[in-house]
PDB file of C-alpha atoms in Angstrom:
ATOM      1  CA  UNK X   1     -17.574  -0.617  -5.120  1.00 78.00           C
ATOM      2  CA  UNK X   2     -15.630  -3.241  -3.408  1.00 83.00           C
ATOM      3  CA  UNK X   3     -15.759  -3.707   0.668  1.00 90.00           C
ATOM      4  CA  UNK X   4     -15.123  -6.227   3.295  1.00 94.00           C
ATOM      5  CA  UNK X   5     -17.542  -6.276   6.095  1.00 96.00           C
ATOM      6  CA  UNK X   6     -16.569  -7.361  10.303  1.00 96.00           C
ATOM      7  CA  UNK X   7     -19.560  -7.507  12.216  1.00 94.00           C
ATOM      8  CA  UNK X   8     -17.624  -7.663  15.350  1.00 93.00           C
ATOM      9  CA  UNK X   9     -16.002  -4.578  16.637  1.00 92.00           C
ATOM     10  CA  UNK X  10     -14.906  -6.527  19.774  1.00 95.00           C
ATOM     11  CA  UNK X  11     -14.166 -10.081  20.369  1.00 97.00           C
ATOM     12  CA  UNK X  12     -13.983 -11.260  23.934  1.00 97.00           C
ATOM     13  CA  UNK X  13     -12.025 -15.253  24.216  1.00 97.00           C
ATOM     14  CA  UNK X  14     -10.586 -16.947  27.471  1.00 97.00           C
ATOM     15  CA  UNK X  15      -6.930 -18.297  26.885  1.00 97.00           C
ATOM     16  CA  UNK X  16      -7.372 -21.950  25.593  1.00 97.00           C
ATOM     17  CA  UNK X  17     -10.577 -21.360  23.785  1.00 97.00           C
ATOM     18  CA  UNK X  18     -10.992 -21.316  20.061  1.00 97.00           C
ATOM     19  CA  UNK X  19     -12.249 -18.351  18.316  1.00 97.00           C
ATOM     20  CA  UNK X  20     -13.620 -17.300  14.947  1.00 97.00           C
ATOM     21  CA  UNK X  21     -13.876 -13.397  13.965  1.00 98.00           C
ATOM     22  CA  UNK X  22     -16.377 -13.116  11.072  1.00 97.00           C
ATOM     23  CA  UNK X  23     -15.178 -11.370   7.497  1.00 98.00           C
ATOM     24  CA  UNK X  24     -17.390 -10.816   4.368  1.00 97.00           C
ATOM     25  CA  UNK X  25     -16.355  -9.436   1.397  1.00 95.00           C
ATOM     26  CA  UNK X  26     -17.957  -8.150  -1.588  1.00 91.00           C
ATOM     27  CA  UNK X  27     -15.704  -7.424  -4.874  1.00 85.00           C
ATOM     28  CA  UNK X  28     -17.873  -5.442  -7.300  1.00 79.00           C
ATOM     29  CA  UNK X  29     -14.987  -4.914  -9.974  1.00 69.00           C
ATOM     30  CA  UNK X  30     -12.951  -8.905 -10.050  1.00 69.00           C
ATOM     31  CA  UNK X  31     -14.553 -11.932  -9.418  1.00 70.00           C
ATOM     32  CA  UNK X  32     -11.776 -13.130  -7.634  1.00 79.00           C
ATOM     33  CA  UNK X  33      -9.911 -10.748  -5.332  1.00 87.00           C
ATOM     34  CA  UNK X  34      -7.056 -11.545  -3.187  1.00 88.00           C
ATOM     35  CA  UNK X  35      -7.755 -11.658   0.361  1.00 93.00           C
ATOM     36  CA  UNK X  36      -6.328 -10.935   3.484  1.00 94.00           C
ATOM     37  CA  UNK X  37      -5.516 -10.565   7.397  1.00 97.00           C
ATOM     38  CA  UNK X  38      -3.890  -7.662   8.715  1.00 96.00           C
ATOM     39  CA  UNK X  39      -3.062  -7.542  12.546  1.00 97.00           C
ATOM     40  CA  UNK X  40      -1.601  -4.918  15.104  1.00 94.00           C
ATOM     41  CA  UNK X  41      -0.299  -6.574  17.962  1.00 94.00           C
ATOM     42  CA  UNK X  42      -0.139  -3.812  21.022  1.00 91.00           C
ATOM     43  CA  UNK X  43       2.644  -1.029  20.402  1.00 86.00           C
ATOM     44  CA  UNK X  44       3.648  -2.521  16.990  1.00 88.00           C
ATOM     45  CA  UNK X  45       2.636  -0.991  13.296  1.00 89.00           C
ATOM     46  CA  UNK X  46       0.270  -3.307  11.234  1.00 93.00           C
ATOM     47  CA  UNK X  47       1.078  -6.282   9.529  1.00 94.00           C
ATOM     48  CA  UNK X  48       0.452  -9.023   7.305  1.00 94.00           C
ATOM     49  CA  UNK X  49      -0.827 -12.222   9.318  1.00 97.00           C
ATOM     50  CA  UNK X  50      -1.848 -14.626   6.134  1.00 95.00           C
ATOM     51  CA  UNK X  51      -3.162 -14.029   2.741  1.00 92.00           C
ATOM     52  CA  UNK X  52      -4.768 -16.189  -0.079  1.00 92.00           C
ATOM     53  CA  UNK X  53      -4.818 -15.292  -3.882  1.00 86.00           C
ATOM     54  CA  UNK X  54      -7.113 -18.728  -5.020  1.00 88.00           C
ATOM     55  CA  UNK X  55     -10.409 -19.739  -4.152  1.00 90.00           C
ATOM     56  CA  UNK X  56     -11.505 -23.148  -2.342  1.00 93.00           C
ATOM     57  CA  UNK X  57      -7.807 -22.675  -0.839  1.00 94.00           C
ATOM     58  CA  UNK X  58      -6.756 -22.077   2.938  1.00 96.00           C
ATOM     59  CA  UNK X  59      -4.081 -19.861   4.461  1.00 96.00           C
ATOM     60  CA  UNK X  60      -2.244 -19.901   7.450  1.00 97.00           C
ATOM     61  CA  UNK X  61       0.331 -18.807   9.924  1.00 96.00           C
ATOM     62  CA  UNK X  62       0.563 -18.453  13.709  1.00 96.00           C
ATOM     63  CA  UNK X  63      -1.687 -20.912  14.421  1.00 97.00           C
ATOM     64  CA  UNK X  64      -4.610 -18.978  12.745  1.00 98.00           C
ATOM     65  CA  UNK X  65      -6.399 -20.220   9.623  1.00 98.00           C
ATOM     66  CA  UNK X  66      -8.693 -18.224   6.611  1.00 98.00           C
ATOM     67  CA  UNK X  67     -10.608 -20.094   4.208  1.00 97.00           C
ATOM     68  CA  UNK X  68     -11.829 -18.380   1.053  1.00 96.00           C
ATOM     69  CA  UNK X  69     -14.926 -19.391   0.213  1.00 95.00           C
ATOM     70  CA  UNK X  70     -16.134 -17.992  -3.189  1.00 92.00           C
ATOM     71  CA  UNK X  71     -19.612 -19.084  -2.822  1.00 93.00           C
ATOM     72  CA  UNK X  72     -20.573 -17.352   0.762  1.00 95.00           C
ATOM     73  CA  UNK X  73     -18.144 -14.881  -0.117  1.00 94.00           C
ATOM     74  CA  UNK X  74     -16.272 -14.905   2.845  1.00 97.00           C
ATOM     75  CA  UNK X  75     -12.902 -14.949   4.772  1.00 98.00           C
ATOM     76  CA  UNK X  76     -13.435 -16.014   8.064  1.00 98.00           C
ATOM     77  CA  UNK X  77     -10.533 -16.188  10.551  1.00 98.00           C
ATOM     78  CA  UNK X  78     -10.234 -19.202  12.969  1.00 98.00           C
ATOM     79  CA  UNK X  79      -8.006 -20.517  15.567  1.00 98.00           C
ATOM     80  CA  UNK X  80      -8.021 -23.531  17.705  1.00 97.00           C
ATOM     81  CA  UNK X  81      -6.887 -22.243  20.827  1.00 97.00           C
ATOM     82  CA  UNK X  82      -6.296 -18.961  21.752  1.00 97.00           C
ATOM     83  CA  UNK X  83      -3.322 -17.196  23.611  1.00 97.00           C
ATOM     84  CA  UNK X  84      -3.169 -14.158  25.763  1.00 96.00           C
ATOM     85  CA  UNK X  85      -0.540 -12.964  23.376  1.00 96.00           C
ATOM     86  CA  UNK X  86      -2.747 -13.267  20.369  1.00 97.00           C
ATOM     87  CA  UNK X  87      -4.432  -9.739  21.545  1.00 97.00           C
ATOM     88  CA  UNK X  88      -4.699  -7.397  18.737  1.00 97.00           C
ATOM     89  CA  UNK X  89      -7.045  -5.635  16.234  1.00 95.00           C
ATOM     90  CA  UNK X  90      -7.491  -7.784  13.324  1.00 97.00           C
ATOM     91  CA  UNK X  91      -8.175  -6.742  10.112  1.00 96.00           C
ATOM     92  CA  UNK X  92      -9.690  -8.383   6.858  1.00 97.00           C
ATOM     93  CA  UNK X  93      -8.913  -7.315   3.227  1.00 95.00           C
ATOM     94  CA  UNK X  94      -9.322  -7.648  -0.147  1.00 91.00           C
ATOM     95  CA  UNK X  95      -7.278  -6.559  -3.151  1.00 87.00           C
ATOM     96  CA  UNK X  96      -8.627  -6.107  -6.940  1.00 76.00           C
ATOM     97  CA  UNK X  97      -6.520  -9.190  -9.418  1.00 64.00           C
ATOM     98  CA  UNK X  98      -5.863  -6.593 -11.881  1.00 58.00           C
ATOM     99  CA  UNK X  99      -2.584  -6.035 -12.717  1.00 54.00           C
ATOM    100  CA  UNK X 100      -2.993  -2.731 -12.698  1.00 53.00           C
ATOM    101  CA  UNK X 101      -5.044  -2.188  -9.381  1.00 54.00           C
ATOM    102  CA  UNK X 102      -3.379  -2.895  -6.175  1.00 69.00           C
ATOM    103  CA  UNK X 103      -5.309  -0.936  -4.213  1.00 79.00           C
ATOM    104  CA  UNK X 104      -6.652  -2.634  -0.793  1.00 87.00           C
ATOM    105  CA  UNK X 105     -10.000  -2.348   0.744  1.00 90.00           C
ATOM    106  CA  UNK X 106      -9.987  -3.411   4.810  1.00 93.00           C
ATOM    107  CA  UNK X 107     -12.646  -3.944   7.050  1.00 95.00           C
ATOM    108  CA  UNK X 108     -12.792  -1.869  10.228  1.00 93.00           C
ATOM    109  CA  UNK X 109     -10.997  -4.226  12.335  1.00 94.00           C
ATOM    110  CA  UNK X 110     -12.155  -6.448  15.129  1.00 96.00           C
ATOM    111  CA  UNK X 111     -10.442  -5.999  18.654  1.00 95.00           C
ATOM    112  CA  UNK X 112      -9.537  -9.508  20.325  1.00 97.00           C
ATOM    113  CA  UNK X 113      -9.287  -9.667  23.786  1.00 97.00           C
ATOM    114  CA  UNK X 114      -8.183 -12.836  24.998  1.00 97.00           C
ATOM    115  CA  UNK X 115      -8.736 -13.226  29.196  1.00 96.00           C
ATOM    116  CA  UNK X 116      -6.104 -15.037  30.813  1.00 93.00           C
TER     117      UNK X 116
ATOM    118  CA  UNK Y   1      16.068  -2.676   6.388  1.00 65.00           C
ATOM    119  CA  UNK Y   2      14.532   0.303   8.012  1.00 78.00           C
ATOM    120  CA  UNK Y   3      11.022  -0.243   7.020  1.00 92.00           C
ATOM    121  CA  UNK Y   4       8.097   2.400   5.716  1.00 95.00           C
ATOM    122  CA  UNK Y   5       9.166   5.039   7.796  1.00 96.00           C
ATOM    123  CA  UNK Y   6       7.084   8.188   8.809  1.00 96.00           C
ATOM    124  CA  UNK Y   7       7.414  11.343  10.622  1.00 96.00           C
ATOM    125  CA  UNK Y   8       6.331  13.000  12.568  1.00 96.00           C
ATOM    126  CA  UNK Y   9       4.931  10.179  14.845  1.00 95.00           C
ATOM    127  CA  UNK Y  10       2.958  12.747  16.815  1.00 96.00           C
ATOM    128  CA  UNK Y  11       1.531  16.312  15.048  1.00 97.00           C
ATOM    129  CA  UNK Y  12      -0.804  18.646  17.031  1.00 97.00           C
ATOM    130  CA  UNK Y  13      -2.121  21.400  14.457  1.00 96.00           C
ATOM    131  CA  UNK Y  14      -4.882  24.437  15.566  1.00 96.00           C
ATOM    132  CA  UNK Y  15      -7.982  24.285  13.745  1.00 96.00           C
ATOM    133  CA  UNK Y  16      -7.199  26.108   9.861  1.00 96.00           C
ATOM    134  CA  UNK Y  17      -3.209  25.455  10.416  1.00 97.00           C
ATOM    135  CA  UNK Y  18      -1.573  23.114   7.599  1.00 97.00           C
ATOM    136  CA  UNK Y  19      -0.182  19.902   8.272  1.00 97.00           C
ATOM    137  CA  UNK Y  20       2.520  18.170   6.253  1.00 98.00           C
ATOM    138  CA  UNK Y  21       2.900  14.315   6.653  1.00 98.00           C
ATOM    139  CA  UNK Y  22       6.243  12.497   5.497  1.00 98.00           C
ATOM    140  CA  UNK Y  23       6.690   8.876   4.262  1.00 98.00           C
ATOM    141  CA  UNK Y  24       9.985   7.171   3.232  1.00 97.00           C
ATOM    142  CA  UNK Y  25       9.108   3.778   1.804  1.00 96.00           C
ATOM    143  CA  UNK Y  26      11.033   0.360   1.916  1.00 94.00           C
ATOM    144  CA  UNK Y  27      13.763   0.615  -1.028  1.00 93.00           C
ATOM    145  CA  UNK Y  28      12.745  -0.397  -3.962  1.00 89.00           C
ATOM    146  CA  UNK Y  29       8.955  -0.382  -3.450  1.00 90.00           C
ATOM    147  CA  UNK Y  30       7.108   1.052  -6.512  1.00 87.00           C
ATOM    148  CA  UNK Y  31       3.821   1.108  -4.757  1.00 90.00           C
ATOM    149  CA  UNK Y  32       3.034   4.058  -1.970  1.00 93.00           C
ATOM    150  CA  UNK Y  33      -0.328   4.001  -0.316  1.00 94.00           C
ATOM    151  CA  UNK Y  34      -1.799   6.374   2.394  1.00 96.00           C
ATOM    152  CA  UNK Y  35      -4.689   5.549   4.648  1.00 96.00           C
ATOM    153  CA  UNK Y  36      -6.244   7.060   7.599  1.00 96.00           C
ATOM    154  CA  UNK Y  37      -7.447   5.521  10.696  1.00 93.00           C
ATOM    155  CA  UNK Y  38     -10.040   6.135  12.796  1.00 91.00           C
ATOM    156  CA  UNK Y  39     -12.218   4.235  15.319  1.00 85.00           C
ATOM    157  CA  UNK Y  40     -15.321   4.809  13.920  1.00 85.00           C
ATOM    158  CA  UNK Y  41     -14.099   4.524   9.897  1.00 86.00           C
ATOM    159  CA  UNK Y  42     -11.764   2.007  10.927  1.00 88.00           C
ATOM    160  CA  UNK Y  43      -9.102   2.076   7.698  1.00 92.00           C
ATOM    161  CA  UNK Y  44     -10.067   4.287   5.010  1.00 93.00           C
ATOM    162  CA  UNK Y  45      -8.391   4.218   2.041  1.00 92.00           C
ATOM    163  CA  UNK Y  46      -7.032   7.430   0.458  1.00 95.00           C
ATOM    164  CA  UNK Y  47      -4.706   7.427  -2.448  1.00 94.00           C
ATOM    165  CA  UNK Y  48      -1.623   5.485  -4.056  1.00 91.00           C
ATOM    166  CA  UNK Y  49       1.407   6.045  -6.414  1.00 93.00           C
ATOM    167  CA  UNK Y  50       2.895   3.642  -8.852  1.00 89.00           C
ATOM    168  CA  UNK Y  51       6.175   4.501  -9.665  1.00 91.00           C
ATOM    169  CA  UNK Y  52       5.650   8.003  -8.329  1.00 93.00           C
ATOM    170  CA  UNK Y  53       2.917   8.722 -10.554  1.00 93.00           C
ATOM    171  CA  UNK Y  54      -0.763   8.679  -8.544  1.00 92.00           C
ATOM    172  CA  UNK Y  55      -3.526   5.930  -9.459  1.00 89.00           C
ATOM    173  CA  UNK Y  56      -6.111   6.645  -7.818  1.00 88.00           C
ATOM    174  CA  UNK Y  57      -6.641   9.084  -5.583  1.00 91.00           C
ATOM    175  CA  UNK Y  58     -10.731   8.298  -5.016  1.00 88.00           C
ATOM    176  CA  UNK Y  59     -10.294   8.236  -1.128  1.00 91.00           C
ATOM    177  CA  UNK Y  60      -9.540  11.965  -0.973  1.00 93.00           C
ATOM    178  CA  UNK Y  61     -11.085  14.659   0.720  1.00 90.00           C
ATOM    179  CA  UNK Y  62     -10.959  16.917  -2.738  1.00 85.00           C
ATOM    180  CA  UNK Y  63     -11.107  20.137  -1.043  1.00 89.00           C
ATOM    181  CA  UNK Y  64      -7.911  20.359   1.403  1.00 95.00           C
ATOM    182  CA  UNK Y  65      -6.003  17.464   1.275  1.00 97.00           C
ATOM    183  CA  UNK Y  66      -3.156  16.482  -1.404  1.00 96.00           C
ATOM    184  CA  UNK Y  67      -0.423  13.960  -2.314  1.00 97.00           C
ATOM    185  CA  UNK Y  68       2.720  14.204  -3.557  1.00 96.00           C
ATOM    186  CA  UNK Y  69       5.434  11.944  -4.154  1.00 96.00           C
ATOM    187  CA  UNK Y  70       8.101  14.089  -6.195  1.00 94.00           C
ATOM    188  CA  UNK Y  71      11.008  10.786  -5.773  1.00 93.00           C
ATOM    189  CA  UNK Y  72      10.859   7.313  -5.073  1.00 92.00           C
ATOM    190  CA  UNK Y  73      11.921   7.622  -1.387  1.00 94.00           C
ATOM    191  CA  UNK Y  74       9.268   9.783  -0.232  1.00 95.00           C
ATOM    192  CA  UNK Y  75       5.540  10.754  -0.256  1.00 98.00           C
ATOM    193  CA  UNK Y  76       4.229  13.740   1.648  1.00 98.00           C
ATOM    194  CA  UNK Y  77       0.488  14.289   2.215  1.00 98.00           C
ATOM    195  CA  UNK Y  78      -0.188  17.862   2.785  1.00 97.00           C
ATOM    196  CA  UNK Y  79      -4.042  18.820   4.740  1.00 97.00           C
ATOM    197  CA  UNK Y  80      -4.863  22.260   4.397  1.00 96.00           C
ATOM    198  CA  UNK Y  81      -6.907  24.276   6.854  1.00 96.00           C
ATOM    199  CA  UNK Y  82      -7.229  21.565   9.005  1.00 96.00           C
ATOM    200  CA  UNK Y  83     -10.322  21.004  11.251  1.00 96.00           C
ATOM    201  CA  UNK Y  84     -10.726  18.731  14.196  1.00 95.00           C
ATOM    202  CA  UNK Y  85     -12.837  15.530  12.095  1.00 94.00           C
ATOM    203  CA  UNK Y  86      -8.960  15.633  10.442  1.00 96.00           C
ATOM    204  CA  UNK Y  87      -7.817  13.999  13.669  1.00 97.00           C
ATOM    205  CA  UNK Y  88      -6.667  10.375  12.993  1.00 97.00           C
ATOM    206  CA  UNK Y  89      -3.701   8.313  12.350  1.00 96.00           C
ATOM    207  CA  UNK Y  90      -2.277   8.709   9.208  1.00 97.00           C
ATOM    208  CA  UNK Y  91      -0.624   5.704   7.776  1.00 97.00           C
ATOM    209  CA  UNK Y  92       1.240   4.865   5.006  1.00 97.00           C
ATOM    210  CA  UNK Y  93       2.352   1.563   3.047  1.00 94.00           C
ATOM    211  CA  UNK Y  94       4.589   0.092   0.254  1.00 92.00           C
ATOM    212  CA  UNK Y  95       4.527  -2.698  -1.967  1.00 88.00           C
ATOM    213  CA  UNK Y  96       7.209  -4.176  -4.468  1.00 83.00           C
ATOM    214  CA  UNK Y  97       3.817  -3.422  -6.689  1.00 69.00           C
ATOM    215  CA  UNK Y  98       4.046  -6.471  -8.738  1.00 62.00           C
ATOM    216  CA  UNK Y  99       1.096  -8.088  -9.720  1.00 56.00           C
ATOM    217  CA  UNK Y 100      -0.787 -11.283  -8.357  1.00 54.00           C
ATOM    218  CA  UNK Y 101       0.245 -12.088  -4.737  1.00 49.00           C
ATOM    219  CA  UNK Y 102       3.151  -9.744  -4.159  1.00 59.00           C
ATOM    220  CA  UNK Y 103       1.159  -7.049  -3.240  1.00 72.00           C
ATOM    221  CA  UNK Y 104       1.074  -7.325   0.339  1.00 83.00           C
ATOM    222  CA  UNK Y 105       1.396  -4.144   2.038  1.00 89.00           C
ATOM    223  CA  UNK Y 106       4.324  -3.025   5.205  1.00 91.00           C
ATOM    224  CA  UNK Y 107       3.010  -0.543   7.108  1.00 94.00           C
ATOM    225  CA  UNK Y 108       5.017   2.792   8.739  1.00 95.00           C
ATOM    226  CA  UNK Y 109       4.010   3.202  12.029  1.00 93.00           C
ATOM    227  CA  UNK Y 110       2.223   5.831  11.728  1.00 95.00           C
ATOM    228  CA  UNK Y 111       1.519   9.702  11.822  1.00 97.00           C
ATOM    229  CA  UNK Y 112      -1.528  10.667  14.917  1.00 96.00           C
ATOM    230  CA  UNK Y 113      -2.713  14.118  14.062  1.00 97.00           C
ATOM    231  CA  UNK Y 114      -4.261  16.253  16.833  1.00 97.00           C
ATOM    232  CA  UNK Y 115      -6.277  19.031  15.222  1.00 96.00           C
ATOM    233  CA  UNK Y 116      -7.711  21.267  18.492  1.00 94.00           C
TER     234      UNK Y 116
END
């Protein structure tokens, strides 16, 4: 079946430093699946950070960027510079094409801590 | 707009009780998901609705739990005879369910079950 794999169950950045938290993915029933970033910022539900539908291209918002890349097969999420306030459990995704499938697979979520 | 609401926020059931969780998605939604969240599992999917009738329903525990969603503005998820590995927060989701890129999920906040 389809899945999306975080090796990192805890991420650990000082404010100002860049960060990466690793995503793979592997989509068993579309070649192509949408992909995502969820995030839960402290006290708030979860939430859509960026998402992208084509492959070669990049998303982003908030300063964070995700590039899919169809022939690693992953979805990794990247920002320049970190801020205290970007601590949160992040979560990658993937959704079948199908019309008729929108169910979505997530990892299990990667906790940022970012050290003032 | 209220959001994917969900109640109770906080349910503490004894071991073999039932436990009934509510979800009111965003207005005009067709999609309903529910997922449950745990630290080690991280977000398991369990079952959607498309227009009130269930797609897949491949995450369920077969046995005790079930899903309903009798009108478009809310889904119920019903866990018989609970037991304490039941403990988790319950979450559901709603999409506008069309195809392609618009099916991006909004999160309720959540329902933490306490089984003891």
């Amino acid at each position: 079946g389809d899945s999306v794999t975080q090796t990192e169950g805890q991420v650990t950045v000082s404010e100002s430093k860049s960060l990466i938290i690793n995503c793979t993915y592997s989509a068993t029933s579309i070649a192509y699946p949408n992909l995502f970033w969820y995030v839960r910022y402290p006290g708030e539900g979860l939430q859509l950070l960026l998402k992208v539908i084509t492959a070669g291209q990049k998303g982003s918002s908030r300063g964070f960027e995700a590039t899919y890349n169809k022939e690693t097969t992953s979805f990794h999420l990247q920002k320049a510079s970190v801020q205290e306030s970007d601590s949160a459990v992040y979560y990658c995704a993937l959704s079948p094409l199908d019309t008729n499938a929108y169910k979505v697979i997530f990892g299990k979520g990667t906790h940022l801590h970012v050290l003032p | 707009n209220a959001g994917v609401i969900q109640t109770p926020r906080h349910k503490v059931t004894g071991k073999g009780q039932e436990a009934t969780l509510w979800c009111e998605p965003i207005s005009g939604h067709s999609a309903v998901f529910w997922y449950r969240q745990t630290i080690v599992q991280g977000l398991e999917f369990l079952t959607y609705f498309r227009n009130q009738a269930p797609i897949d329903d491949s995450g369920m525990p077969k046995e005790r739990f079930s899903a309903q969603m009798p009108n478009q503005s809310h889904s119920t998820l019903k866990i018989q005879s609970t037991q304490p590995q039941d403990s988790a927060v319950y979450l559901c989701a709603s999409s506008s369910g069309t195809g392609g890129s618009q099916n991006t999920l909004y999160f309720g906040a959540g329902t933490r079950l306490s089984v003891l």
